[in-house]
CSV table of C-alpha atoms in Angstrom, one decimal:
chain,number,residue,atom,x,y,z
A,1441,SER,CA,62.7,73.6,88.6
A,1442,ALA,CA,63.8,73.8,92.4
A,1443,THR,CA,63.6,77.6,92.6
A,1444,LEU,CA,59.8,77.4,91.2
A,1445,GLU,CA,58.8,74.8,93.6
A,1446,ALA,CA,60.4,76.3,96.6
A,1447,ALA,CA,58.7,79.9,95.6
A,1448,GLN,CA,55.2,77.6,95.4
A,1449,ALA,CA,55.9,76.3,98.7
A,1450,SER,CA,56.7,79.6,100.3
A,1451,GLY,CA,53.2,81.0,100.1
A,1452,SER,CA,54.2,84.2,99.4
A,1453,ALA,CA,55.2,84.2,95.7
A,1454,LYS,CA,55.0,86.6,93.4
A,1455,GLY,CA,52.7,85.3,90.5
A,1456,ILE,CA,53.0,86.5,86.8
A,1457,VAL,CA,51.8,86.3,83.8
A,1458,LYS,CA,52.5,86.4,79.8
A,1459,LEU,CA,50.9,85.9,77.0
A,1460,VAL,CA,52.8,86.2,73.4
A,1461,LEU,CA,50.9,86.8,70.3
A,1462,THR,CA,52.4,86.2,66.8
A,1463,SER,CA,51.8,86.0,63.1
A,1464,GLY,CA,54.4,85.3,60.6
A,1465,THR,CA,56.5,87.6,61.7
A,1466,ALA,CA,54.8,90.3,63.9
A,1467,SER,CA,54.7,89.9,67.8
A,1468,VAL,CA,52.9,91.1,70.5
A,1469,THR,CA,53.8,90.6,74.6
A,1470,CYS,CA,51.5,91.5,77.4
A,1471,LEU,CA,52.5,91.5,80.7
A,1472,GLY,CA,50.6,91.0,83.9
A,1473,GLY,CA,50.7,90.4,87.7
A,1474,TRP,CA,53.3,91.2,90.0
A,1475,LYS,CA,56.1,94.3,88.5
A,1476,PRO,CA,59.3,94.7,90.2
A,1477,ASP,CA,59.6,98.3,91.2
A,1478,ALA,CA,62.6,98.9,89.1
A,1479,SER,CA,60.6,97.7,85.8
A,1480,THR,CA,60.0,100.2,83.1
A,1481,THR,CA,58.3,97.3,80.8
A,1482,GLU,CA,54.5,98.2,80.1
A,1483,TYR,CA,52.1,96.0,82.0
A,1484,ARG,CA,48.8,95.7,80.1
A,1485,ILE,CA,46.7,92.3,81.5
A,1486,MET,CA,44.7,93.8,83.9
A,1487,SER,CA,42.7,90.6,84.4
A,1488,LEU,CA,43.0,87.1,82.5
A,1489,SER,CA,40.6,83.9,83.1
A,1490,HIS,CA,41.8,81.4,81.7
A,1491,THR,CA,40.0,77.6,81.4
A,1492,GLU,CA,41.5,74.0,80.6
A,1493,GLN,CA,39.0,71.2,80.4
A,1494,PRO,CA,39.4,67.9,78.5
A,1495,PHE,CA,36.7,69.2,75.5
A,1496,ASN,CA,37.7,73.5,76.3
A,1497,TYR,CA,40.6,75.4,76.2
A,1498,ASN,CA,39.6,78.9,76.4
A,1499,ILE,CA,41.6,82.5,77.3
A,1500,VAL,CA,39.8,86.0,78.1
A,1501,ALA,CA,42.0,88.8,78.7
A,1502,ILE,CA,41.6,92.1,79.5
A,1503,LEU,CA,44.5,95.0,78.8
A,1504,ASN,CA,45.1,98.3,79.1
A,1505,ASN,CA,44.9,100.1,75.9
A,1506,HIS,CA,45.4,103.5,77.5
A,1507,ASP,CA,47.7,104.7,74.8
A,1508,ASN,CA,46.0,103.4,71.8
A,1509,TYR,CA,48.5,100.5,71.9
A,1510,PHE,CA,45.8,98.1,70.5
A,1511,THR,CA,43.6,100.8,68.8
A,1512,SER,CA,45.3,100.2,65.5
A,1513,LEU,CA,46.0,96.1,65.6
A,1514,ASP,CA,43.9,93.4,64.2
A,1515,LEU,CA,44.9,90.8,66.4
A,1516,LYS,CA,42.4,88.1,65.0
A,1517,GLY,CA,43.7,84.9,63.9
A,1518,TYR,CA,47.5,85.6,65.7
A,1519,ALA,CA,48.4,82.4,67.9
A,1520,GLY,CA,48.7,83.1,71.2
A,1521,ALA,CA,51.3,81.5,74.0
A,1522,LEU,CA,50.1,82.0,77.5
A,1523,SER,CA,52.5,81.0,80.7
A,1524,TRP,CA,52.1,81.4,84.3
A,1525,GLY,CA,55.2,82.1,86.1
A,1526,ILE,CA,57.1,83.2,89.5
A,1527,ASN,CA,59.5,85.8,90.5
A,1528,THR,CA,61.8,83.6,92.3
A,1529,ASN,CA,65.3,83.8,93.3
A,1530,ALA,CA,66.5,83.5,89.7
A,1531,GLY,CA,64.6,85.7,88.6
A,1532,GLU,CA,61.3,85.2,86.4
A,1533,GLU,CA,60.8,81.7,85.6
A,1534,PHE,CA,57.5,80.8,83.1
A,1535,SER,CA,55.8,77.5,82.7
A,1536,ALA,CA,53.9,77.0,79.0
A,1537,CYS,CA,50.2,76.5,78.5
A,1538,ALA,CA,48.6,74.8,75.5
A,1539,PRO,CA,48.9,77.4,72.5
A,1540,GLN,CA,45.3,79.0,71.6
A,1541,LYS,CA,44.2,81.3,68.5
A,1542,CYS,CA,42.6,84.7,68.9
A,1543,VAL,CA,39.8,84.6,67.9
A,1544,ASP,CA,37.6,87.7,68.9
A,1545,MET,CA,39.0,91.2,69.6
A,1546,GLN,CA,36.8,93.9,71.2
A,1547,LEU,CA,38.0,97.7,72.0
A,1548,ILE,CA,36.1,99.3,74.9
A,1549,SER,CA,36.0,103.4,75.1
A,1550,SER,CA,34.7,104.5,78.2
A,1551,PRO,CA,35.2,108.1,80.4
A,1552,GLY,CA,38.8,107.7,81.8
A,1553,SER,CA,39.4,103.9,80.4
A,1554,LEU,CA,40.4,102.3,77.2
A,1555,LEU,CA,40.7,98.6,77.2
A,1556,ALA,CA,40.7,95.6,74.7
A,1557,VAL,CA,39.2,92.3,75.1
A,1558,LEU,CA,41.1,89.2,73.9
A,1559,SER,CA,39.1,85.7,73.2
A,1560,LEU,CA,41.5,83.1,72.6
A,1561,GLN,CA,40.4,79.3,72.3
A,1562,GLY,CA,42.7,76.3,71.7
A,1563,LYS,CA,43.0,73.8,69.1
A,1564,ILE,CA,40.1,71.3,71.1
A,1565,ASN,CA,37.5,74.0,70.5
A,1566,THR,CA,38.1,74.1,66.8
A,1567,LEU,CA,38.2,70.7,66.5
A,1568,ALA,CA,34.7,70.3,68.4
A,1569,SER,CA,33.3,72.7,65.7
A,1570,GLU,CA,34.5,70.9,62.7
A,1571,PRO,CA,31.7,68.5,61.1
A,1572,ALA,CA,32.4,65.4,59.2
A,1573,SER,CA,32.8,66.7,55.2
A,1574,GLU,CA,31.7,63.5,53.8
A,1575,GLU,CA,29.9,60.3,54.5
A,1576,TYR,CA,32.0,57.1,55.9
A,1577,THR,CA,30.8,53.8,55.7
A,1578,PRO,CA,32.5,51.1,56.5
A,1579,ALA,CA,32.1,47.2,55.9
A,1580,SER,CA,31.6,44.4,58.5
A,1581,THR,CA,35.3,43.5,57.5
A,1582,ALA,CA,37.0,46.5,58.5
A,1583,LEU,CA,40.0,45.9,60.2
A,1584,ASP,CA,40.8,49.4,61.8
A,1585,THR,CA,41.4,49.8,65.3
A,1586,LEU,CA,39.9,52.6,67.5
A,1587,LYS,CA,43.7,54.1,67.2
A,1588,GLY,CA,43.7,53.7,63.7
A,1589,VAL,CA,40.4,55.5,63.1
A,1590,ILE,CA,41.5,57.8,65.7
A,1591,ILE,CA,44.9,58.7,64.0
A,1592,GLY,CA,43.3,59.0,60.5
A,1593,THR,CA,40.7,61.3,61.5
A,1594,LEU,CA,43.6,63.9,63.1
A,1595,ALA,CA,45.4,63.3,59.6
A,1596,ALA,CA,42.7,64.3,58.1
A,1597,THR,CA,42.9,61.6,55.3
A,1598,ALA,CA,39.8,59.0,56.1
A,1599,TYR,CA,36.9,58.5,58.1
A,1600,GLY,CA,34.7,61.6,57.1
A,1601,PHE,CA,37.3,64.5,57.6
A,1602,PRO,CA,39.5,64.9,54.8
A,1603,VAL,CA,39.0,68.7,54.6
A,1604,TYR,CA,40.7,69.8,57.5
A,1605,ASP,CA,44.0,70.7,58.5
A,1606,ALA,CA,46.2,67.6,60.2
A,1607,VAL,CA,46.7,67.5,63.9
A,1608,THR,CA,50.0,65.9,65.3
A,1609,PRO,CA,48.5,63.3,68.2
A,1610,THR,CA,51.5,62.3,70.9
A,1611,TRP,CA,50.3,58.9,72.7
A,1612,ASP,CA,52.2,59.6,76.1
A,1613,THR,CA,54.2,57.2,78.3
A,1614,GLY,CA,52.0,54.2,79.2
A,1615,TRP,CA,49.5,55.0,76.5
A,1616,ASP,CA,48.6,51.6,75.8
A,1617,ASP,CA,45.4,50.6,78.1
A,1618,GLY,CA,45.0,47.5,75.9
A,1619,LEU,CA,41.8,48.0,74.0
A,1620,ILE,CA,43.0,51.3,72.2
A,1621,ASN,CA,45.3,49.7,69.6
A,1622,THR,CA,43.0,46.2,69.6
A,1623,LEU,CA,39.1,47.0,69.8
A,1624,VAL,CA,37.6,47.0,66.3
A,1625,PRO,CA,35.2,49.3,65.5
A,1626,ALA,CA,34.1,47.4,62.1
A,1627,ASP,CA,30.5,48.8,60.8
A,1628,THR,CA,29.8,50.2,64.4
A,1629,TRP,CA,31.3,53.5,63.9
A,1630,ARG,CA,29.5,55.1,60.8
A,1631,VAL,CA,29.7,59.0,59.7
A,1632,THR,CA,27.6,60.8,57.9
A,1633,GLU,CA,27.7,63.9,56.0
A,1634,LYS,CA,27.4,67.0,59.6
A,1635,GLY,CA,26.4,64.4,61.9
A,1636,VAL,CA,29.2,64.6,64.3
A,1637,SER,CA,32.6,66.7,64.6
A,1638,ARG,CA,36.1,65.4,64.5
A,1639,LEU,CA,36.2,65.7,68.0
A,1640,GLY,CA,33.3,63.9,68.7
A,1641,ALA,CA,34.5,60.8,66.8
A,1642,ILE,CA,37.8,60.9,68.4
A,1643,GLY,CA,35.9,61.4,71.6
A,1644,TRP,CA,33.4,58.0,70.6
A,1645,CYS,CA,36.6,55.8,70.0
A,1646,CYS,CA,38.3,56.9,73.4
A,1647,ASN,CA,34.9,55.9,74.9
A,1648,TRP,CA,35.1,52.4,75.0
A,1649,THR,CA,39.1,52.3,76.4
A,1650,LYS,CA,40.4,54.1,79.4
A,1651,GLU,CA,42.3,56.7,77.0
A,1652,VAL,CA,42.0,60.3,78.2
A,1653,PHE,CA,43.5,63.4,75.8
A,1654,ARG,CA,44.7,66.7,76.6
A,1655,TRP,CA,45.9,69.4,74.4
A,1656,GLY,CA,50.2,70.0,75.4
A,1657,ASN,CA,52.1,73.0,75.6
A,1658,ASP,CA,53.8,71.1,72.3
A,1659,ASP,CA,50.7,72.0,70.3
A,1660,THR,CA,50.1,68.1,70.0
A,1661,MET,CA,46.9,66.5,71.2
A,1662,HIS,CA,48.2,63.9,74.0
A,1663,PHE,CA,46.6,60.7,74.4
A,1664,LEU,CA,47.1,58.9,78.1
A,1665,ASN,CA,46.4,56.0,80.4
A,1666,PRO,CA,45.5,58.0,83.4
A,1667,THR,CA,46.4,56.7,86.7
A,1668,VAL,CA,43.8,56.9,88.6
A,1669,ALA,CA,44.7,54.8,92.1
A,1670,GLY,CA,48.2,54.4,94.1
A,1671,THR,CA,50.5,56.5,95.4
A,1672,ALA,CA,52.0,58.0,91.9
A,1673,TYR,CA,50.6,61.2,92.2
A,1674,SER,CA,51.4,64.1,90.0
A,1675,TYR,CA,51.2,66.6,93.1
A,1676,VAL,CA,50.6,66.8,96.2
A,1677,TYR,CA,48.5,69.1,98.3
A,1678,ALA,CA,48.2,70.4,101.8
A,1679,ILE,CA,47.3,73.1,104.0
A,1680,SER,CA,51.5,73.7,104.3
A,1681,GLY,CA,53.9,71.6,102.1
A,1682,ASN,CA,55.5,72.2,98.6
A,1683,HIS,CA,51.5,72.7,97.0
A,1684,PRO,CA,49.4,74.7,99.6
A,1685,PHE,CA,45.9,75.2,99.5
A,1686,LEU,CA,43.3,77.6,101.0
A,1687,ALA,CA,39.9,75.4,100.9
A,1688,LYS,CA,38.5,72.7,98.9
A,1689,THR,CA,35.5,70.7,98.3
A,1690,TYR,CA,34.7,67.4,98.3
A,1691,SER,CA,31.4,65.5,97.2
A,1692,GLN,CA,31.4,61.2,96.8
A,1693,PRO,CA,27.6,60.9,94.4
A,1694,ILE,CA,27.0,57.7,93.5
A,1695,VAL,CA,28.6,56.3,90.2
A,1696,ARG,CA,26.3,56.1,87.1
A,1697,PRO,CA,26.2,53.4,85.8
A,1698,ASN,CA,28.1,51.4,88.8
A,1699,GLN,CA,27.1,48.0,87.1
A,1700,VAL,CA,28.3,47.8,83.6
A,1701,ALA,CA,27.8,45.4,81.1
A,1702,VAL,CA,29.4,44.8,77.5
A,1703,ARG,CA,28.7,41.8,74.3
A,1704,ASN,CA,28.9,41.7,70.8
A,1705,TYR,CA,25.7,41.8,68.8
A,1706,GLU,CA,25.4,38.5,68.6
A,1707,ASN,CA,25.0,38.2,72.2
A,1708,THR,CA,27.3,35.5,72.3
A,1709,VAL,CA,30.2,36.8,74.2
A,1710,SER,CA,29.5,39.0,77.3
A,1711,ALA,CA,30.8,40.1,80.4
A,1712,GLY,CA,30.0,42.9,83.7
A,1713,THR,CA,31.8,44.4,86.2
A,1714,THR,CA,30.2,46.3,89.4
A,1715,ASP,CA,31.4,49.5,91.2
A,1716,ALA,CA,33.1,48.4,94.1
A,1717,SER,CA,31.7,51.1,96.3
A,1718,THR,CA,27.9,50.4,94.6
A,1719,SER,CA,25.1,51.2,97.3
A,1720,ALA,CA,21.5,50.0,97.1
A,1721,ILE,CA,20.8,51.9,94.3
A,1722,LEU,CA,21.7,50.2,91.3
A,1723,TYR,CA,22.2,51.9,87.9
A,1724,TRP,CA,22.7,49.4,85.1
A,1725,ASP,CA,23.8,49.5,81.8
A,1726,ILE,CA,24.4,47.7,78.9
A,1727,PHE,CA,27.0,48.7,75.5
A,1728,VAL,CA,27.3,46.8,72.7
A,1729,PHE,CA,30.6,46.3,70.5
A,1730,PRO,CA,32.0,43.5,68.1
A,1731,VAL,CA,33.8,42.2,71.2
A,1732,ALA,CA,36.2,39.3,70.3
A,1733,SER,CA,36.2,37.2,73.5
A,1734,THR,CA,35.0,37.0,77.1
A,1735,ALA,CA,38.0,38.7,78.1
A,1736,GLN,CA,38.0,41.3,75.7
A,1737,ALA,CA,34.2,42.0,76.9
A,1738,ALA,CA,35.3,41.9,80.7
A,1739,THR,CA,38.2,44.4,79.9
A,1740,THR,CA,35.9,46.5,77.7
A,1741,ALA,CA,33.5,47.0,80.7
A,1742,THR,CA,36.2,48.0,83.1
A,1743,ALA,CA,37.0,50.8,81.0
A,1744,ILE,CA,33.1,51.8,80.8
A,1745,LEU,CA,33.1,52.0,84.2
A,1746,GLN,CA,36.2,53.8,84.9
A,1747,ARG,CA,35.4,56.4,82.9
A,1748,ALA,CA,32.0,56.8,84.6
A,1749,GLN,CA,34.1,56.6,87.9
A,1750,LEU,CA,36.1,59.7,86.8
A,1751,ASP,CA,33.0,61.2,85.9
A,1752,SER,CA,31.7,61.1,88.9
A,1753,GLN,CA,34.5,63.3,90.6
A,1754,ASN,CA,33.4,65.7,92.2
A,1755,GLY,CA,35.8,68.4,94.2
A,1756,SER,CA,37.8,71.3,93.8
A,1757,ILE,CA,40.6,73.4,95.5
A,1758,THR,CA,41.6,77.1,96.1
A,1759,LEU,CA,45.3,78.0,95.7
A,1760,PRO,CA,46.8,81.1,96.9
A,1761,ILE,CA,48.9,81.0,93.8
A,1762,MET,CA,48.5,78.9,90.4
A,1763,ASN,CA,50.5,75.4,90.3
A,1764,VAL,CA,51.9,76.7,87.1
A,1765,GLY,CA,52.7,73.0,86.0
A,1766,GLN,CA,49.4,71.9,86.7
A,1767,GLU,CA,47.9,69.6,84.0
A,1768,VAL,CA,44.3,68.1,83.1
A,1769,TRP,CA,44.1,64.6,83.9
A,1770,ASP,CA,46.5,64.5,86.6
A,1771,TYR,CA,46.1,62.8,89.4
A,1772,ILE,CA,46.5,64.5,92.7
A,1773,SER,CA,46.2,64.2,96.3
A,1774,VAL,CA,44.9,66.6,99.0
A,1775,THR,CA,45.5,66.5,102.9
A,1776,ASP,CA,43.5,68.6,105.0
A,1777,ALA,CA,44.9,69.0,108.7
A,1778,ARG,CA,41.6,71.2,109.1
A,1779,GLU,CA,40.0,68.1,108.7
A,1780,GLY,CA,41.9,65.9,111.2
A,1781,GLY,CA,44.3,64.9,108.2
A,1782,SER,CA,41.9,63.3,105.9
A,1783,SER,CA,43.0,62.6,102.5
A,1784,ARG,CA,41.3,62.6,99.0
A,1785,THR,CA,42.5,61.5,95.9
A,1786,GLY,CA,41.5,62.2,92.0
A,1787,ASN,CA,42.1,63.3,88.6
A,1788,VAL,CA,42.4,67.2,87.3
A,1789,GLN,CA,39.4,67.7,85.0
A,1790,THR,CA,39.1,71.7,85.4
A,1791,ILE,CA,41.6,74.5,85.7
A,1792,ILE,CA,40.6,77.7,86.2
């Protein structure tokens, strides 16, 4: 909202956090951060660490249990809805994060202190711990696209993962990179029992394309073709402005690999591409996939190189207060007046 944006720009915003844990009709709400003087609500969150990465979503919340409120509760398995917010002129405004589940609860008793520590993890982490339950060996004539394999794997209807709960995919606007729905792995992709996790299978499919994924606050797995160039930023950071920052680091390592070739198994179709900033040090790699044409090989090589370029991005910014709307894979710009107005762009891969 406009009031939320204005509060973040002020540099003196009052940050708040809310964690709601539910199981059926049972519900527990924990608050933390800035507390209005007139409030009589118990603010139990003493500290909270929250991490979002493409393959990892977790929360560790340390809660005040001075009155033994949590002592008789067993919150393992509860769904956790975390929201970061700011106390604005319009009141408390929150932005919801991707939901997680409580996987551990610890009670700590020491002289003068009673604490409850909750550990939560996202569905992404669960997918990473779900091994294939049966073998999947497609024929060389199989016509399933990479997108089809992803959909079936998440639906738990095929491809070696029939015993798990179904997960809903959401294909964000602009998701089609021209590869995910046209590349056909045929018998290149095989699954052995316990040989790969469900998340590993999805990651393998995406690795041939520009497609990336993140978990949404709607509790679905979002697939997107990320913006990596231009000026269509998700957020713009500066020393002062709508999203001020305190400090930044940035490095520019050599992209590895910086030269990519793709060919088919018969070695009758091939193409390659090179990173524009390639130095005298060459890191070459070749990838084999049943590409159908030279054009498809070239597009696949470009996608693989883009993934290497994204992985080579190395930097961080420290904010006075969390940008409550920031998401993994957002394309951002950072302008530093202390460095003469230097500007850096990149994609967010870690939020902590």
